[in-house]
Short mmCIF file of C-alpha atoms in Angstrom, two decimals:
data_model
loop_
_atom_site.label_atom_id
_atom_site.label_comp_id
_atom_site.label_asym_id
_atom_site.label_seq_id
_atom_site.Cartn_x
_atom_site.Cartn_y
_atom_site.Cartn_z
CA UNK I 16 0.00 0.00 0.00
CA UNK I 17 1.65 3.29 -1.13
CA UNK I 18 0.06 5.32 1.68
CA UNK I 19 1.27 2.95 4.38
CA UNK I 20 4.72 2.79 2.82
CA UNK I 21 4.96 6.58 2.84
CA UNK I 22 3.77 6.71 6.44
CA UNK I 23 6.31 4.07 7.45
CA UNK I 24 9.09 5.95 5.63
CA UNK I 25 8.04 9.19 7.36
CA UNK I 26 8.21 7.49 10.75
CA UNK I 27 11.67 6.11 10.01
CA UNK I 28 12.87 9.55 8.96
CA UNK I 29 11.32 11.21 12.04
CA UNK I 30 12.95 8.61 14.27
CA UNK I 31 16.30 9.18 12.57
CA UNK I 32 16.01 12.94 13.09
CA UNK I 33 15.17 12.39 16.76
CA UNK I 34 18.09 10.03 17.28
CA UNK I 35 20.63 12.16 15.45
CA UNK I 36 19.58 15.60 16.69
CA UNK I 37 17.56 15.24 19.90
CA UNK I 38 18.97 12.23 21.67
CA UNK I 39 22.59 13.47 21.73
CA UNK I 40 21.23 16.55 23.49
CA UNK I 41 19.64 14.34 26.12
CA UNK I 42 22.91 12.48 26.48
CA UNK I 43 24.75 15.75 26.97
CA UNK I 44 22.17 16.83 29.54
CA UNK I 45 22.99 13.64 31.45
CA UNK I 46 26.68 14.47 31.64
CA UNK I 47 28.02 13.67 35.06
CA UNK I 48 28.77 16.88 36.97
CA UNK I 49 31.79 15.44 38.73
CA UNK I 50 32.89 12.24 37.05
CA UNK I 51 36.58 13.02 37.58
CA UNK I 52 37.39 13.84 41.20
CA UNK I 53 39.28 11.21 43.18
CA UNK I 54 42.23 13.07 44.60
CA UNK I 55 43.27 14.39 46.99
CA UNK I 56 41.89 11.58 49.16
CA UNK I 57 39.49 12.74 51.85
CA UNK I 58 40.90 11.79 55.23
CA UNK I 59 37.97 13.13 57.23
CA UNK I 60 35.05 10.84 57.98
CA UNK I 61 31.37 11.55 58.51
CA UNK I 62 29.06 9.86 61.04
CA UNK I 63 26.90 7.31 59.26
CA UNK I 64 29.01 7.20 56.08
CA UNK I 65 29.80 3.72 54.70
CA UNK I 66 33.15 2.75 53.20
CA UNK I 67 33.76 0.09 50.54
CA UNK I 68 37.18 -1.26 49.60
CA UNK I 69 37.13 -2.01 45.88
CA UNK I 70 39.76 -4.01 44.00
CA UNK I 71 40.45 -2.83 40.46
CA UNK I 72 41.62 -4.51 37.26
CA UNK I 73 41.76 -2.33 34.16
CA UNK I 74 42.94 -2.15 30.58
CA UNK I 75 43.36 1.63 30.89
CA UNK I 76 46.68 3.45 31.02
CA UNK I 77 47.60 5.27 34.21
CA UNK I 78 46.58 8.90 33.98
CA UNK I 79 48.89 11.90 34.21
CA UNK I 80 45.98 13.61 35.99
CA UNK I 81 45.90 12.38 39.60
CA UNK I 82 42.24 13.31 39.72
CA UNK I 83 41.43 10.45 37.37
CA UNK I 84 43.95 7.71 38.39
CA UNK I 85 43.44 5.96 35.02
CA UNK I 86 42.83 7.60 31.64
CA UNK I 87 40.69 6.60 28.67
CA UNK I 88 43.71 5.38 26.71
CA UNK I 89 44.45 1.69 26.25
CA UNK I 90 47.12 -0.19 28.16
CA UNK I 91 48.95 -3.14 26.60
CA UNK I 92 48.51 -5.17 29.77
CA UNK I 93 46.16 -5.50 32.72
CA UNK I 94 46.73 -2.90 35.44
CA UNK I 95 45.71 -3.35 39.09
CA UNK I 96 44.74 -0.98 41.90
CA UNK I 97 42.69 -0.65 45.07
CA UNK I 98 40.43 2.16 46.28
CA UNK I 99 38.26 2.93 49.29
CA UNK I 100 35.08 4.82 48.42
CA UNK I 101 32.90 6.48 51.07
CA UNK I 102 29.13 6.69 50.57
CA UNK I 103 27.46 9.60 52.43
CA UNK I 104 24.81 9.08 55.12
CA UNK I 105 22.34 11.12 53.01
CA UNK I 106 22.71 8.72 50.06
CA UNK I 107 19.53 8.03 48.07
CA UNK I 108 19.27 4.56 46.52
CA UNK I 109 20.11 4.55 42.82
CA UNK I 110 22.01 7.85 42.94
CA UNK I 111 25.65 8.86 42.97
CA UNK I 112 26.00 12.03 45.05
CA UNK I 113 28.82 13.66 43.09
CA UNK I 114 31.00 16.30 44.77
CA UNK I 115 30.35 19.79 43.46
CA UNK I 116 34.07 20.49 43.90
CA UNK I 117 37.18 18.48 44.73
CA UNK I 118 37.69 16.55 46.88
CA UNK I 119 34.11 16.50 48.21
CA UNK I 120 32.40 16.34 51.58
CA UNK I 121 31.96 12.83 53.07
CA UNK I 122 28.79 13.99 54.81
CA UNK I 123 27.06 14.77 51.50
CA UNK I 124 29.14 13.26 48.67
CA UNK I 125 30.73 10.09 47.37
CA UNK I 126 34.44 10.59 48.08
CA UNK I 127 37.62 8.58 47.71
CA UNK I 128 39.26 7.81 51.04
CA UNK I 129 42.25 5.91 49.64
CA UNK I 130 43.53 4.94 46.18
CA UNK I 131 46.71 3.04 45.40
CA UNK I 132 48.18 1.16 42.47
CA UNK I 133 48.96 -2.53 43.01
CA UNK I 134 52.20 -3.97 41.66
CA UNK I 135 50.94 -6.68 39.36
CA UNK I 136 48.81 -9.80 39.53
CA UNK I 137 50.41 -11.28 42.65
CA UNK I 138 49.72 -8.12 44.67
CA UNK I 139 46.13 -8.14 43.40
CA UNK I 140 45.60 -11.79 44.43
CA UNK I 141 47.16 -11.08 47.84
CA UNK I 142 44.78 -8.15 48.39
CA UNK I 143 41.84 -10.31 47.26
CA UNK I 144 42.79 -13.17 49.59
CA UNK I 145 43.14 -10.72 52.47
CA UNK I 146 39.61 -9.42 51.95
CA UNK I 147 38.18 -12.92 51.50
CA UNK I 148 39.83 -14.06 54.74
CA UNK I 149 37.94 -11.32 56.61
CA UNK I 150 34.66 -13.04 55.71
CA UNK I 151 33.41 -16.28 57.28
CA UNK I 152 33.40 -19.55 55.30
CA UNK I 153 30.34 -19.69 53.08
CA UNK I 154 30.44 -15.92 52.58
CA UNK I 155 33.76 -15.59 50.75
CA UNK I 156 32.23 -14.31 47.55
CA UNK I 157 33.23 -11.84 44.83
CA UNK I 158 31.04 -9.34 42.96
CA UNK I 159 32.59 -8.30 39.64
CA UNK I 160 31.31 -5.17 37.85
CA UNK I 161 31.98 -4.25 34.20
CA UNK I 162 30.94 -0.72 33.16
CA UNK I 163 29.50 0.44 29.84
CA UNK I 164 30.02 3.00 27.08
CA UNK I 165 30.89 6.63 27.78
CA UNK I 166 32.23 5.91 31.25
CA UNK I 167 35.25 7.54 32.86
CA UNK I 168 37.23 5.51 35.36
CA UNK I 169 36.01 7.25 38.55
CA UNK I 170 32.40 7.09 37.38
CA UNK I 171 32.46 3.31 37.08
CA UNK I 172 34.23 3.05 40.43
CA UNK I 173 31.57 5.14 42.18
CA UNK I 174 28.80 3.27 40.36
CA UNK I 175 30.12 0.02 41.78
CA UNK I 176 30.20 1.52 45.27
CA UNK I 177 26.59 2.62 44.80
CA UNK I 178 25.45 -0.85 43.69
CA UNK I 179 27.29 -2.52 46.57
CA UNK I 180 25.80 -0.05 49.06
CA UNK I 181 22.23 -0.30 47.80
CA UNK I 182 22.22 -4.08 47.41
CA UNK I 183 23.85 -4.57 50.83
CA UNK I 184 26.26 -6.99 49.19
CA UNK I 185 28.80 -8.60 51.52
CA UNK I 186 30.91 -9.86 48.60
CA UNK I 187 34.38 -8.50 47.81
CA UNK I 188 33.79 -5.87 45.10
CA UNK I 189 36.03 -6.11 42.03
CA UNK I 190 35.79 -3.42 39.34
CA UNK I 191 36.88 -4.26 35.78
CA UNK I 192 37.37 -1.04 33.83
CA UNK I 193 38.08 -1.14 30.11
CA UNK I 194 39.39 1.87 28.17
CA UNK I 195 36.30 3.97 27.52
CA UNK I 196 37.07 7.59 26.60
CA UNK I 197 34.03 8.80 28.51
CA UNK I 198 33.02 10.96 25.53
CA UNK I 199 29.75 11.00 23.57
CA UNK I 200 31.68 11.02 20.29
CA UNK I 201 33.74 7.99 21.29
CA UNK I 202 31.26 5.20 20.50
CA UNK I 203 33.43 3.47 17.89
CA UNK I 204 36.59 3.94 19.99
CA UNK I 205 34.78 2.49 23.00
CA UNK I 206 33.47 -0.45 20.98
CA UNK I 207 36.98 -1.27 19.79
CA UNK I 208 38.35 -0.85 23.32
CA UNK I 209 35.70 -3.25 24.59
CA UNK I 210 36.74 -5.82 21.98
CA UNK I 211 40.40 -5.45 22.91
CA UNK I 212 39.56 -5.91 26.61
CA UNK I 213 37.78 -9.26 26.26
CA UNK I 214 40.96 -11.34 26.65
CA UNK I 215 41.93 -9.47 29.81
CA UNK I 216 38.47 -9.89 31.30
CA UNK I 217 38.75 -13.59 30.53
CA UNK I 218 42.09 -13.59 32.36
CA UNK I 219 40.51 -11.84 35.35
CA UNK I 220 37.52 -14.22 35.56
CA UNK I 221 39.85 -17.22 35.50
CA UNK I 222 42.08 -15.56 38.11
CA UNK I 223 39.09 -15.02 40.41
CA UNK I 224 37.83 -18.57 39.86
CA UNK I 225 41.20 -20.03 40.84
CA UNK I 226 41.44 -17.82 43.92
CA UNK I 227 40.05 -18.62 47.38
CA UNK I 228 36.70 -17.11 46.37
CA UNK I 229 33.77 -19.49 46.89
CA UNK I 230 31.35 -17.80 44.48
CA UNK I 231 31.79 -15.18 41.75
CA UNK I 232 28.84 -13.10 40.58
CA UNK I 233 29.06 -10.55 37.77
CA UNK I 234 27.16 -7.45 36.69
CA UNK I 235 27.85 -6.01 33.24
CA UNK I 236 26.26 -2.82 31.97
CA UNK I 237 25.61 -1.57 28.43
CA UNK I 238 28.64 -2.08 26.14
CA UNK I 239 30.36 -3.88 29.02
CA UNK I 240 28.12 -6.82 28.12
CA UNK I 241 29.95 -7.18 24.81
CA UNK I 242 33.22 -7.58 26.70
CA UNK I 243 31.60 -9.99 29.15
CA UNK I 244 29.82 -12.33 26.75
CA UNK I 245 32.90 -12.41 24.49
CA UNK I 246 35.02 -13.35 27.52
CA UNK I 247 32.67 -16.24 28.33
CA UNK I 248 32.74 -17.27 24.67
CA UNK I 249 36.54 -17.48 24.90
CA UNK I 250 36.31 -19.40 28.17
CA UNK I 251 33.90 -21.90 26.59
CA UNK I 252 36.36 -22.52 23.75
CA UNK I 253 39.47 -22.81 25.92
CA UNK I 254 37.74 -24.64 28.82
CA UNK I 255 39.85 -22.58 31.23
CA UNK I 256 37.21 -22.87 33.94
CA UNK I 257 37.22 -26.67 33.85
CA UNK I 258 36.99 -27.73 37.47
CA UNK I 259 36.03 -24.22 38.64
CA UNK I 260 32.74 -23.57 36.84
CA UNK I 261 30.77 -24.35 40.02
CA UNK I 262 32.12 -21.10 41.43
CA UNK I 263 30.16 -19.00 38.94
CA UNK I 264 27.14 -17.37 40.57
CA UNK I 265 24.62 -14.97 39.08
CA UNK I 266 25.63 -13.35 35.77
CA UNK I 267 23.61 -10.17 35.23
CA UNK I 268 23.57 -8.61 31.76
CA UNK I 269 22.09 -5.15 32.37
CA UNK I 270 20.90 -3.03 29.41
CA UNK I 271 23.17 -5.06 27.10
CA UNK I 272 24.38 -3.15 24.05
CA UNK I 273 24.79 -6.24 21.89
CA UNK I 274 23.26 -6.96 18.48
CA UNK I 275 20.67 -9.70 19.10
CA UNK I 276 21.99 -11.76 16.18
CA UNK I 277 25.54 -11.48 17.56
CA UNK I 278 24.27 -12.64 20.96
CA UNK I 279 22.68 -15.67 19.35
CA UNK I 280 25.99 -16.46 17.67
CA UNK I 281 27.87 -16.06 20.96
CA UNK I 282 25.44 -18.33 22.80
CA UNK I 283 25.73 -20.97 20.09
CA UNK I 284 29.41 -21.23 21.05
CA UNK I 285 28.90 -20.87 24.82
CA UNK I 286 26.01 -23.31 24.99
CA UNK I 287 23.31 -23.22 27.64
CA UNK I 288 24.95 -22.13 30.89
CA UNK I 289 24.15 -24.22 33.97
CA UNK I 290 23.59 -21.01 35.91
CA UNK I 291 21.06 -18.94 33.92
CA UNK I 292 22.09 -15.51 32.70
CA UNK I 293 19.87 -12.74 34.08
CA UNK I 294 19.12 -10.29 31.25
CA UNK I 295 17.84 -6.92 32.48
CA UNK I 296 16.17 -4.99 29.66
CA UNK I 297 13.80 -2.11 29.06
CA UNK I 298 11.96 -1.35 25.85
CA UNK I 299 12.12 2.41 26.53
CA UNK I 300 15.94 2.56 26.72
CA UNK I 301 16.75 5.66 24.62
CA UNK I 302 20.51 5.17 24.71
CA UNK I 303 20.08 1.75 23.11
CA UNK I 304 17.71 3.30 20.58
CA UNK I 305 20.63 5.44 19.40
CA UNK I 306 22.89 2.38 19.35
CA UNK I 307 20.29 0.56 17.25
CA UNK I 308 20.29 3.43 14.77
CA UNK I 309 24.10 3.51 14.57
CA UNK I 310 24.10 -0.26 14.00
CA UNK I 311 21.86 -0.05 10.93
CA UNK I 312 18.56 -0.51 12.76
CA UNK I 313 19.58 -3.89 14.21
CA UNK I 314 17.89 -4.67 17.53
CA UNK I 315 19.97 -4.50 20.69
CA UNK I 316 19.61 -7.15 23.37
CA UNK I 317 18.83 -4.57 26.06
CA UNK I 318 15.61 -3.30 24.43
CA UNK I 319 14.61 -6.45 22.56
CA UNK I 320 10.87 -6.58 21.99
CA UNK I 321 10.52 -10.40 22.02
CA UNK I 322 11.98 -11.00 25.48
CA UNK I 323 10.45 -14.48 25.77
CA UNK I 324 12.61 -15.62 22.86
CA UNK I 325 15.72 -15.15 25.03
CA UNK I 326 14.67 -17.86 27.48
CA UNK I 327 15.78 -20.51 24.97
CA UNK I 328 19.35 -19.70 26.06
CA UNK I 329 18.53 -20.61 29.66
CA UNK I 330 18.20 -16.92 30.43
CA UNK I 331 15.85 -15.27 32.89
CA UNK I 332 14.62 -11.92 31.61
CA UNK I 333 13.91 -9.05 34.01
CA UNK I 334 11.80 -6.54 32.08
CA UNK I 335 11.92 -3.03 33.57
CA UNK I 336 9.86 -1.39 30.82
CA UNK I 337 7.13 -0.43 33.32
CA UNK I 338 9.63 0.99 35.81
CA UNK I 339 10.25 4.72 35.53
CA UNK I 340 13.92 5.65 35.20
CA UNK I 341 15.41 8.57 37.10
CA UNK I 342 17.12 10.00 34.00
CA UNK I 343 15.72 10.78 30.53
CA UNK I 344 17.59 7.89 28.88
CA UNK I 345 16.25 4.98 30.98
CA UNK I 346 19.65 3.31 30.57
CA UNK I 347 20.68 2.93 34.23
CA UNK I 348 17.60 1.28 35.70
CA UNK I 349 19.70 -1.66 36.91
CA UNK I 350 21.41 0.70 39.38
CA UNK I 351 18.11 2.09 40.58
CA UNK I 352 16.77 -1.37 41.54
CA UNK I 353 19.95 -2.50 43.32
CA UNK I 354 18.19 -1.87 46.63
CA UNK I 355 15.74 -4.71 45.93
CA UNK I 356 18.44 -7.23 45.02
CA UNK I 357 17.78 -9.48 48.06
CA UNK I 358 14.05 -9.63 47.29
CA UNK I 359 14.68 -10.22 43.60
CA UNK I 360 17.09 -13.04 44.43
CA UNK I 361 14.44 -14.60 46.69
CA UNK I 362 11.81 -14.49 43.95
CA UNK I 363 14.17 -16.11 41.46
CA UNK I 364 15.07 -18.83 43.98
CA UNK I 365 11.36 -19.61 44.50
CA UNK I 366 10.80 -19.95 40.78
CA UNK I 367 8.61 -18.12 38.28
CA UNK I 368 4.87 -18.60 38.69
CA UNK I 369 1.74 -17.59 36.82
CA UNK I 370 -0.61 -16.55 39.60
CA UNK I 371 -1.81 -13.00 38.93
CA UNK I 372 -4.10 -11.12 41.29
CA UNK I 373 -4.15 -7.56 39.97
CA UNK I 374 -5.05 -6.40 36.43
CA UNK I 375 -1.45 -5.57 35.59
CA UNK I 376 -0.31 -8.94 36.93
CA UNK I 377 -2.97 -10.69 34.90
CA UNK I 378 -1.81 -8.86 31.78
CA UNK I 379 1.82 -9.62 32.53
CA UNK I 380 0.99 -13.29 33.05
CA UNK I 381 -0.99 -13.64 29.84
CA UNK I 382 0.07 -16.57 27.62
CA UNK I 383 3.07 -15.91 25.43
CA UNK I 384 2.46 -16.65 21.78
CA UNK I 385 4.68 -19.24 20.10
CA UNK I 386 6.70 -19.70 23.28
CA UNK I 387 5.44 -22.88 24.93
CA UNK I 388 6.74 -23.48 28.43
CA UNK I 389 7.55 -19.80 29.04
CA UNK I 390 5.80 -18.02 31.89
CA UNK I 391 5.86 -14.62 33.56
CA UNK I 392 5.66 -13.39 37.10
CA UNK I 393 5.54 -9.93 38.64
CA UNK I 394 7.57 -8.49 41.48
CA UNK I 395 5.76 -5.59 43.15
CA UNK I 396 7.45 -3.99 46.15
CA UNK I 397 6.59 -0.87 48.18
CA UNK I 398 9.95 0.76 47.49
CA UNK I 399 10.26 4.33 46.21
CA UNK I 400 12.80 3.37 43.55
CA UNK I 401 10.31 0.97 41.94
CA UNK I 402 7.14 2.78 40.94
CA UNK I 403 5.73 -0.11 38.85
CA UNK I 404 5.91 -3.89 38.79
CA UNK I 405 8.94 -5.71 37.44
CA UNK I 406 8.09 -8.47 34.95
CA UNK I 407 10.19 -11.63 35.12
CA UNK I 408 10.14 -14.05 32.18
CA UNK I 409 11.60 -17.56 32.31
CA UNK I 410 11.14 -21.17 31.32
CA UNK I 411 8.61 -22.86 33.56
CA UNK I 412 11.09 -25.67 34.27
CA UNK I 413 13.37 -23.19 36.01
#
């Protein structure tokens, strides 16, 4: 039909204009007001502030600017460090309270208490073992975080501290930072940096698995998912985790900036993981809409419309489309729901069910076409950060 074709073409053009002209403005409006400050370390403490010691592995070069610690340029080898980040007593779940000026006020801001480089892999393992030894047997776990596109080093560090704080995680936090420039114009550079970093992330995962850690969980965000899934693809081919795979805990792929067809190809090599991947997506993710446009209108995993299709890879899908994001991009919802991590974990452990009691639950639990054996459940919690139910999609057998 000519009329429908013209209408469809008009919509495509309007969407392209929005993505090219409007969305970058939204991205710029979301620029972090203080994504750089780390030094000088803040020695003062504030009553009620919480401190988190974070181990660091990165493919970034050391920065000449002490306020950044590591730059956006690529290192030829894996670098290691350690930092103590203080979270203020006035912290609001899902937020990073950035200092308005260096070095920040521990009563109101995220601040760096300590930051030191570690001299190689042995020093990193020693620091890891020391932290693990401070936890009782059965609790000697690691939480690994991989940041996404357009992320400066301190920003990813503070984001990890925020997730650890809000989720009340007792695991040893480990931050893997690949060489993102932290610039809106650096998408292709970041994508190439992410590809380069996959071997070093593989090395880190194997290092953690062979350590004294009892369980290793991982959260990857945005383009960091490309690094992560590629690392697991490499591990599947090399079988480097043979004898250690039981140490892998929950693998969370949050807002993954991966072409859906590429993900299918990666999973064909990885196979169905024994521990299901948790894919956190949202169909209103505007940052991924721009990525889709850049990629030739190919769907991204993080805003995939047919979420039930992903369960064939032994994945559990957490759909946040009904949850309102704090920012205009709806790209960081995973951080905003970190506070409900214990409840979410409990729901997943109990299994997905189909009993709906409210209209929205009944709609969410409606049969899924052409996806036999797939069911939905809804997690509704009276928490300010979650203004609408979270839909969880999984295979009934799980």
